Amino acid sequence: MDLFGEAVGAKPFLKWAGGKRQLIPTIQAVLPATLRQEQGLTYVEPFIGGGAVLFWLLQTYPNIQRAIINDINPDLVTAYRVVQQRPQELINALTAIQEQYHRLPTEESRRAYFEETRVEFNTRPLEELRNTVLLIFLNRTCFNGLYRVNSKGHFNVPFGRYAQPTICHPHTIIAASQLLGRVTILEGDFATVLAHTPANSFFYFDPPYKPLSKTAAFNAYATETFDAVSQQRLANVCRELDTRCQRWLLSNSDPQNTDAADSYFDDLYAGFTIQRIQAKRSINSKGDSRGKIGELLINNYAAEQVAELA
Ligand SMILES: C[S@@+](CC[C@H](N)C(=O)[O-])C[C@H]1O[C@@H](n2cnc3c(N)ncnc32)[C@H](O)[C@@H]1O
């Protein structure tokens, strides 16, 4: 228990589309079996998103002393830096905004407050702390708690009709801040991360998934879309890491969900270990189709290093 009487444990401080919390047991089963004993290993996550795997991994494998995380989304990266460096200021500001919001008497007044805040958030640049306070506020009060921007980079998720949402989770921020103390935070394209990684690194890649169909796509984390060229660039990075004897694990959607003959990733990652698994999807473009869907876990380390899949 921490100062606030809640279970200690770092976990995502933002709800983020594609979050991997549900998939952690499956991911754990395909990690290199030696990970728990290795010393001097750096964990690298170039598409950090909500960071579910990072927070779980650093707590589960305390021998991993260092991590490098990256994302192309500047609001997200700023939030990680603020949580890392200014947790108490963040908690104070979120508590203040939560008190203001909870005092609003009607849904209409909450909607108006939300919409004004969204306008302020889209008036960039904002000071870093303010940017993160507004990001977390919008994440807790918008429809379905997701982050989505339009082609101009404007956050455009509508109001969510929650009466008393919890906007500030102090224990989550403090636990995340402590864990981020051993993490280097980078902003940019995934390919730029390689220049910052030491020889003994383990990579987990969780890119925006390849859309299963044109309408099912949720691919709006940032102004730039993650297209076929990006998927190919990522496969090239994985091949480059393989030639350097660096281990990696990658997740993606399975195109065979909609076309059993689609061998897109089987071709792109030919020669590596490809496993087909079932995962729960909680956010899609409409936010209403939930259920199990086939996903892929691909890695470049020998099968005998991997514990049996549960
Ligand atoms: C599927 S999400 C990651 C989900 C995350 N693993 C989690 O558990 O929440 C993909 C992330 O990749 C980021 N991204 C998109 N294009 C990128 C690029 N070219 N380089 C680096 N990050 C990118 C998005 O901003 C998004 O946060």
CSV table of C-alpha atoms and ligand atoms in Angstrom, one decimal:
chain,number,residue,atom,x,y,z
A,1,MET,CA,0.0,0.0,0.0
A,2,ASP,CA,1.2,3.5,-0.7
A,3,LEU,CA,0.5,6.9,1.0
A,4,PHE,CA,-2.9,7.0,-0.7
A,5,GLY,CA,-3.9,3.5,0.6
A,6,GLU,CA,-3.9,1.9,-2.8
A,7,ALA,CA,-1.9,-1.1,-4.2
A,8,VAL,CA,1.5,0.0,-5.3
A,9,GLY,CA,2.5,-0.9,-8.8
A,10,ALA,CA,3.3,1.1,-11.9
A,11,LYS,CA,0.9,0.8,-14.7
A,12,PRO,CA,-0.2,3.0,-17.7
A,13,PHE,CA,-1.2,6.5,-16.7
A,14,LEU,CA,-3.1,7.0,-20.0
A,15,LYS,CA,-5.6,4.9,-21.7
A,16,TRP,CA,-4.1,4.3,-25.2
A,17,ALA,CA,-5.5,2.5,-28.2
A,18,GLY,CA,-3.7,-0.9,-28.7
A,19,GLY,CA,-2.8,-1.2,-25.0
A,20,LYS,CA,-1.3,-4.6,-24.3
A,21,ARG,CA,-2.4,-5.3,-20.7
A,22,GLN,CA,-4.6,-8.2,-21.7
A,23,LEU,CA,-1.8,-9.8,-23.7
A,24,ILE,CA,0.9,-9.7,-21.0
A,25,PRO,CA,0.6,-13.4,-20.0
A,26,THR,CA,1.0,-14.4,-23.7
A,27,ILE,CA,3.9,-12.0,-24.2
A,28,GLN,CA,5.6,-13.3,-21.0
A,29,ALA,CA,5.4,-16.8,-22.5
A,30,VAL,CA,7.3,-15.9,-25.6
A,31,LEU,CA,10.1,-13.8,-23.9
A,32,PRO,CA,13.6,-15.3,-24.0
A,33,ALA,CA,13.7,-17.8,-21.2
A,34,THR,CA,17.0,-16.4,-19.9
A,35,LEU,CA,15.7,-12.8,-19.5
A,36,ARG,CA,15.3,-13.2,-15.7
A,37,GLN,CA,19.0,-14.0,-15.2
A,38,GLU,CA,20.6,-11.6,-17.7
A,39,GLN,CA,22.6,-8.7,-16.3
A,40,GLY,CA,23.4,-5.4,-18.1
A,41,LEU,CA,20.5,-5.8,-20.5
A,42,THR,CA,18.7,-2.7,-21.9
A,43,TYR,CA,15.0,-3.0,-22.7
A,44,VAL,CA,14.0,-1.0,-25.8
A,45,GLU,CA,10.4,-0.2,-26.7
A,46,PRO,CA,10.3,2.1,-29.8
A,47,PHE,CA,6.4,2.4,-30.0
A,48,ILE,CA,5.7,3.0,-26.3
A,49,GLY,CA,2.0,4.0,-26.4
A,50,GLY,CA,0.5,3.5,-23.0
A,51,GLY,CA,3.5,1.5,-21.8
A,52,ALA,CA,1.7,-1.5,-20.4
A,53,VAL,CA,4.5,-3.9,-21.3
A,54,LEU,CA,7.3,-1.5,-20.1
A,55,PHE,CA,5.7,-1.0,-16.6
A,56,TRP,CA,5.0,-4.7,-16.2
A,57,LEU,CA,8.4,-5.8,-17.4
A,58,LEU,CA,10.5,-3.4,-15.3
A,59,GLN,CA,8.7,-4.6,-12.2
A,60,THR,CA,8.8,-8.3,-13.1
A,61,TYR,CA,12.4,-8.3,-14.1
A,62,PRO,CA,14.3,-6.1,-11.7
A,63,ASN,CA,17.5,-7.3,-13.2
A,64,ILE,CA,16.7,-5.1,-16.2
A,65,GLN,CA,18.2,-1.9,-14.9
A,66,ARG,CA,17.8,0.3,-18.0
A,67,ALA,CA,15.2,1.0,-20.6
A,68,ILE,CA,14.8,3.2,-23.7
A,69,ILE,CA,11.4,4.2,-24.8
A,70,ASN,CA,10.3,6.2,-27.8
A,71,ASP,CA,7.1,7.4,-29.6
A,72,ILE,CA,6.4,9.7,-32.5
A,73,ASN,CA,3.6,11.4,-30.6
A,74,PRO,CA,4.9,14.6,-29.0
A,75,ASP,CA,2.0,14.9,-26.5
A,76,LEU,CA,2.7,11.4,-25.3
A,77,VAL,CA,6.4,11.8,-25.0
A,78,THR,CA,6.0,15.1,-23.1
A,79,ALA,CA,3.6,13.3,-20.7
A,80,TYR,CA,6.3,10.6,-20.0
A,81,ARG,CA,8.8,13.3,-19.3
A,82,VAL,CA,6.5,15.2,-17.0
A,83,VAL,CA,5.5,12.1,-15.1
A,84,GLN,CA,9.2,11.2,-14.8
A,85,GLN,CA,10.5,14.6,-13.7
A,86,ARG,CA,7.5,16.6,-12.2
A,87,PRO,CA,5.2,14.1,-10.6
A,88,GLN,CA,4.1,16.2,-7.6
A,89,GLU,CA,3.4,19.3,-9.7
A,90,LEU,CA,1.4,17.1,-12.0
A,91,ILE,CA,-0.6,15.6,-9.2
A,92,ASN,CA,-1.4,19.1,-7.8
A,93,ALA,CA,-2.6,20.4,-11.1
A,94,LEU,CA,-4.7,17.3,-11.9
A,95,THR,CA,-6.3,17.5,-8.4
A,96,ALA,CA,-7.2,21.1,-9.0
A,97,ILE,CA,-8.8,20.4,-12.4
A,98,GLN,CA,-10.6,17.4,-11.0
A,99,GLU,CA,-12.1,19.5,-8.2
A,100,GLN,CA,-13.2,22.1,-10.7
A,101,TYR,CA,-14.8,19.5,-13.0
A,102,HIS,CA,-16.6,17.6,-10.2
A,103,ARG,CA,-18.2,20.9,-9.0
A,104,LEU,CA,-19.9,21.4,-12.4
A,105,PRO,CA,-23.6,20.7,-11.8
A,106,THR,CA,-24.9,19.6,-15.2
A,107,GLU,CA,-23.9,17.5,-18.2
A,108,GLU,CA,-24.1,20.6,-20.3
A,109,SER,CA,-21.7,22.6,-18.1
A,110,ARG,CA,-19.2,19.6,-18.2
A,111,ARG,CA,-19.5,19.4,-21.9
A,112,ALA,CA,-18.7,23.1,-22.3
A,113,TYR,CA,-15.7,22.8,-19.9
A,114,PHE,CA,-14.5,19.8,-21.9
A,115,GLU,CA,-14.8,21.6,-25.2
A,116,GLU,CA,-13.0,24.7,-23.9
A,117,THR,CA,-10.2,22.5,-22.7
A,118,ARG,CA,-9.9,20.7,-26.0
A,119,VAL,CA,-9.6,24.1,-27.7
A,120,GLU,CA,-6.8,25.1,-25.3
A,121,PHE,CA,-5.1,21.8,-25.8
A,122,ASN,CA,-5.1,22.3,-29.6
A,123,THR,CA,-3.7,25.8,-29.3
A,124,ARG,CA,-0.1,24.7,-29.4
A,125,PRO,CA,2.6,25.0,-28.2
A,126,LEU,CA,1.7,24.8,-24.5
A,127,GLU,CA,4.1,24.7,-21.6
A,128,GLU,CA,4.9,21.0,-20.9
A,129,LEU,CA,3.2,20.6,-17.5
A,130,ARG,CA,0.0,22.3,-18.8
A,131,ASN,CA,0.1,20.1,-22.0
A,132,THR,CA,0.2,17.0,-19.9
A,133,VAL,CA,-2.5,18.1,-17.5
A,134,LEU,CA,-4.8,18.8,-20.4
A,135,LEU,CA,-3.9,15.5,-22.1
A,136,ILE,CA,-4.7,13.5,-19.0
A,137,PHE,CA,-7.9,15.5,-18.4
A,138,LEU,CA,-9.1,14.9,-22.0
A,139,ASN,CA,-8.1,11.2,-21.8
A,140,ARG,CA,-10.3,10.7,-18.7
A,141,THR,CA,-13.3,12.7,-19.9
A,142,CYS,CA,-13.5,12.1,-23.6
A,143,PHE,CA,-15.6,9.4,-25.3
A,144,ASN,CA,-14.1,6.0,-24.7
A,145,GLY,CA,-10.9,7.4,-23.3
A,146,LEU,CA,-8.9,7.4,-26.5
A,147,TYR,CA,-6.4,9.7,-28.2
A,148,ARG,CA,-7.0,10.5,-31.8
A,149,VAL,CA,-6.0,13.4,-34.0
A,150,ASN,CA,-7.1,14.6,-37.4
A,151,SER,CA,-4.8,15.4,-40.3
A,152,LYS,CA,-4.0,18.8,-38.8
A,153,GLY,CA,-2.8,17.2,-35.6
A,154,HIS,CA,-5.9,18.4,-33.7
A,155,PHE,CA,-7.2,16.2,-30.9
A,156,ASN,CA,-10.8,15.6,-32.0
A,157,VAL,CA,-12.4,13.0,-29.7
A,158,PRO,CA,-15.9,14.0,-28.5
A,159,PHE,CA,-17.1,14.5,-25.0
A,160,GLY,CA,-17.7,11.4,-22.9
A,161,ARG,CA,-20.7,11.6,-20.6
A,162,TYR,CA,-19.1,10.5,-17.3
A,163,ALA,CA,-20.4,12.4,-14.3
A,164,GLN,CA,-17.5,12.0,-11.8
A,165,PRO,CA,-14.5,10.6,-13.6
A,166,THR,CA,-11.3,10.2,-11.6
A,167,ILE,CA,-8.9,12.4,-13.3
A,168,CYS,CA,-6.0,12.2,-10.9
A,169,HIS,CA,-4.6,8.8,-9.8
A,170,PRO,CA,-1.7,10.0,-7.5
A,171,HIS,CA,-0.4,6.4,-6.8
A,172,THR,CA,-0.2,5.6,-10.5
A,173,ILE,CA,1.7,8.8,-11.2
A,174,ILE,CA,4.1,8.3,-8.3
A,175,ALA,CA,4.7,4.6,-9.1
A,176,ALA,CA,5.2,5.4,-12.8
A,177,SER,CA,7.6,8.3,-12.0
A,178,GLN,CA,9.8,6.0,-9.8
A,179,LEU,CA,10.0,3.4,-12.5
A,180,LEU,CA,10.7,6.0,-15.2
A,181,GLY,CA,13.8,7.0,-13.2
A,182,ARG,CA,15.8,4.3,-15.1
A,183,VAL,CA,14.2,5.0,-18.5
A,184,THR,CA,15.6,7.2,-21.3
A,185,ILE,CA,12.7,8.9,-23.1
A,186,LEU,CA,13.1,9.6,-26.8
A,187,GLU,CA,10.7,11.3,-29.4
A,188,GLY,CA,10.8,10.4,-33.1
A,189,ASP,CA,10.5,7.7,-35.7
A,190,PHE,CA,11.2,4.2,-34.5
A,191,ALA,CA,14.2,3.9,-36.9
A,192,THR,CA,16.1,6.7,-35.1
A,193,VAL,CA,16.1,4.7,-31.8
A,194,LEU,CA,18.8,2.2,-33.1
A,195,ALA,CA,21.5,4.9,-32.8
A,196,HIS,CA,20.8,5.1,-29.1
A,197,THR,CA,20.8,1.4,-28.1
A,198,PRO,CA,23.7,-0.5,-26.6
A,199,ALA,CA,24.9,-3.9,-28.0
A,200,ASN,CA,23.1,-5.9,-25.3
A,201,SER,CA,19.4,-4.8,-25.9
A,202,PHE,CA,16.1,-6.6,-26.1
A,203,PHE,CA,13.5,-4.9,-28.3
A,204,TYR,CA,9.7,-5.1,-28.2
A,205,PHE,CA,8.0,-3.5,-31.2
A,206,ASP,CA,4.3,-2.8,-31.0
A,207,PRO,CA,3.6,-0.7,-34.0
A,208,PRO,CA,0.2,0.7,-35.1
A,209,TYR,CA,-1.4,-2.4,-36.5
A,210,LYS,CA,-1.9,-3.1,-40.1
A,211,PRO,CA,-5.6,-2.3,-40.7
A,212,LEU,CA,-7.7,-5.5,-41.3
A,213,SER,CA,-9.9,-3.5,-43.6
A,214,LYS,CA,-10.2,0.1,-44.7
A,215,THR,CA,-13.0,0.9,-42.3
A,216,ALA,CA,-11.6,-1.1,-39.3
A,217,ALA,CA,-8.4,0.9,-39.1
A,218,PHE,CA,-7.4,2.7,-36.0
A,219,ASN,CA,-4.3,4.5,-37.2
A,220,ALA,CA,-4.6,8.0,-35.9
A,221,TYR,CA,-2.1,8.2,-33.0
A,222,ALA,CA,-0.2,10.9,-34.9
A,223,THR,CA,-0.5,13.1,-37.9
A,224,GLU,CA,1.6,10.6,-40.0
A,225,THR,CA,-0.1,7.3,-40.8
A,226,PHE,CA,1.7,4.0,-40.5
A,227,ASP,CA,1.4,2.7,-44.0
A,228,ALA,CA,2.9,-0.3,-46.0
A,229,VAL,CA,6.2,1.6,-46.5
A,230,SER,CA,6.4,2.0,-42.7
A,231,GLN,CA,5.7,-1.7,-42.2
A,232,GLN,CA,8.5,-2.5,-44.7
A,233,ARG,CA,10.9,-0.1,-43.0
A,234,LEU,CA,10.2,-1.8,-39.7
A,235,ALA,CA,10.9,-5.3,-41.1
A,236,ASN,CA,14.2,-3.9,-42.5
A,237,VAL,CA,15.1,-2.6,-39.0
A,238,CYS,CA,14.3,-6.1,-37.5
A,239,ARG,CA,16.5,-7.7,-40.1
A,240,GLU,CA,19.3,-5.3,-39.4
A,241,LEU,CA,19.0,-6.0,-35.7
A,242,ASP,CA,19.1,-9.8,-36.4
A,243,THR,CA,22.4,-9.4,-38.3
A,244,ARG,CA,23.7,-7.6,-35.2
A,245,CYS,CA,22.6,-10.6,-33.0
A,246,GLN,CA,20.1,-8.4,-31.1
A,247,ARG,CA,16.9,-10.1,-30.0
A,248,TRP,CA,13.4,-8.7,-30.7
A,249,LEU,CA,9.8,-9.5,-30.3
A,250,LEU,CA,7.1,-7.8,-32.5
A,251,SER,CA,3.3,-7.8,-32.4
A,252,ASN,CA,0.9,-7.0,-35.2
A,253,SER,CA,-2.6,-7.8,-36.4
A,254,ASP,CA,-3.1,-11.0,-38.4
A,255,PRO,CA,-4.4,-10.3,-41.9
A,256,GLN,CA,-5.7,-13.9,-41.9
A,257,ASN,CA,-8.6,-12.7,-39.7
A,258,THR,CA,-10.2,-11.5,-42.9
A,259,ASP,CA,-8.4,-13.4,-45.6
A,260,ALA,CA,-7.0,-16.9,-44.8
A,261,ALA,CA,-4.7,-16.7,-47.8
A,262,ASP,CA,-3.1,-13.4,-46.9
A,263,SER,CA,0.6,-14.0,-46.2
A,264,TYR,CA,1.7,-10.4,-45.9
A,265,PHE,CA,3.6,-10.8,-42.6
A,266,ASP,CA,4.6,-14.4,-43.3
A,267,ASP,CA,6.4,-13.0,-46.4
A,268,LEU,CA,7.7,-9.8,-44.7
A,269,TYR,CA,9.2,-11.8,-41.7
A,270,ALA,CA,10.1,-15.0,-43.6
A,271,GLY,CA,12.8,-16.9,-41.7
A,272,PHE,CA,11.7,-15.7,-38.2
A,273,THR,CA,9.4,-17.4,-35.7
A,274,ILE,CA,5.7,-16.4,-36.3
A,275,GLN,CA,3.0,-17.4,-33.8
A,276,ARG,CA,-0.7,-16.8,-34.2
A,277,ILE,CA,-2.5,-16.0,-31.0
A,278,GLN,CA,-6.0,-14.8,-29.9
A,279,ALA,CA,-6.2,-11.4,-28.2
A,280,LYS,CA,-9.0,-9.2,-26.8
A,281,ARG,CA,-9.4,-5.9,-28.6
A,282,SER,CA,-10.9,-3.2,-26.6
A,283,ILE,CA,-10.7,-0.1,-28.8
A,284,ASN,CA,-11.3,0.0,-32.5
A,285,SER,CA,-12.4,2.9,-34.8
A,286,LYS,CA,-16.0,2.7,-33.6
A,287,GLY,CA,-15.2,1.8,-30.0
A,288,ASP,CA,-18.0,-0.7,-30.0
A,289,SER,CA,-16.8,-4.0,-31.5
A,290,ARG,CA,-15.0,-5.9,-28.8
A,291,GLY,CA,-14.1,-9.5,-28.7
A,292,LYS,CA,-11.3,-11.9,-29.7
A,293,ILE,CA,-9.2,-11.4,-32.7
A,294,GLY,CA,-6.1,-13.2,-34.2
A,295,GLU,CA,-2.8,-11.4,-33.7
A,296,LEU,CA,0.8,-12.2,-34.5
A,297,LEU,CA,3.8,-12.5,-32.3
A,298,ILE,CA,7.0,-12.6,-34.3
A,299,ASN,CA,10.6,-13.0,-32.9
A,300,ASN,CA,14.1,-13.7,-34.0
A,301,TYR,CA,15.4,-15.9,-31.2
A,302,ALA,CA,15.6,-19.7,-31.1
A,303,ALA,CA,12.4,-21.5,-30.3
A,304,GLU,CA,14.2,-23.6,-27.6
A,305,GLN,CA,14.9,-20.3,-25.7
A,306,VAL,CA,11.2,-19.7,-25.3
A,307,ALA,CA,9.0,-21.2,-22.6
A,308,GLU,CA,6.0,-23.2,-23.9
A,309,LEU,CA,3.0,-21.0,-24.9
A,310,ALA,CA,0.2,-21.2,-22.3
B,1,LIG,C1,-0.1,0.2,-30.8
B,1,LIG,S1,0.5,1.7,-30.1
B,1,LIG,C2,1.5,1.0,-28.9
B,1,LIG,C3,0.6,0.4,-27.8
B,1,LIG,C4,1.4,0.2,-26.6
B,1,LIG,N1,2.4,-0.9,-26.7
B,1,LIG,C5,0.6,0.0,-25.4
B,1,LIG,O1,0.7,-1.0,-24.7
B,1,LIG,O2,-0.2,0.9,-25.1
B,1,LIG,C6,1.5,2.3,-31.3
B,1,LIG,C7,2.3,3.6,-31.0
B,1,LIG,O3,3.2,3.8,-32.1
B,1,LIG,C8,3.3,5.3,-32.2
B,1,LIG,N2,3.9,5.5,-33.6
B,1,LIG,C9,3.2,5.6,-34.8
B,1,LIG,N3,4.0,5.8,-35.8
B,1,LIG,C10,5.3,5.7,-35.3
B,1,LIG,C11,6.6,5.8,-35.8
B,1,LIG,N4,6.8,6.0,-37.1
B,1,LIG,N5,7.7,5.8,-35.0
B,1,LIG,C12,7.5,5.6,-33.6
B,1,LIG,N6,6.2,5.5,-33.0
B,1,LIG,C13,5.2,5.6,-33.9
B,1,LIG,C14,1.9,5.8,-32.0
B,1,LIG,O4,2.0,7.1,-31.6
B,1,LIG,C15,1.4,4.8,-30.9
B,1,LIG,O5,1.6,5.4,-29.6
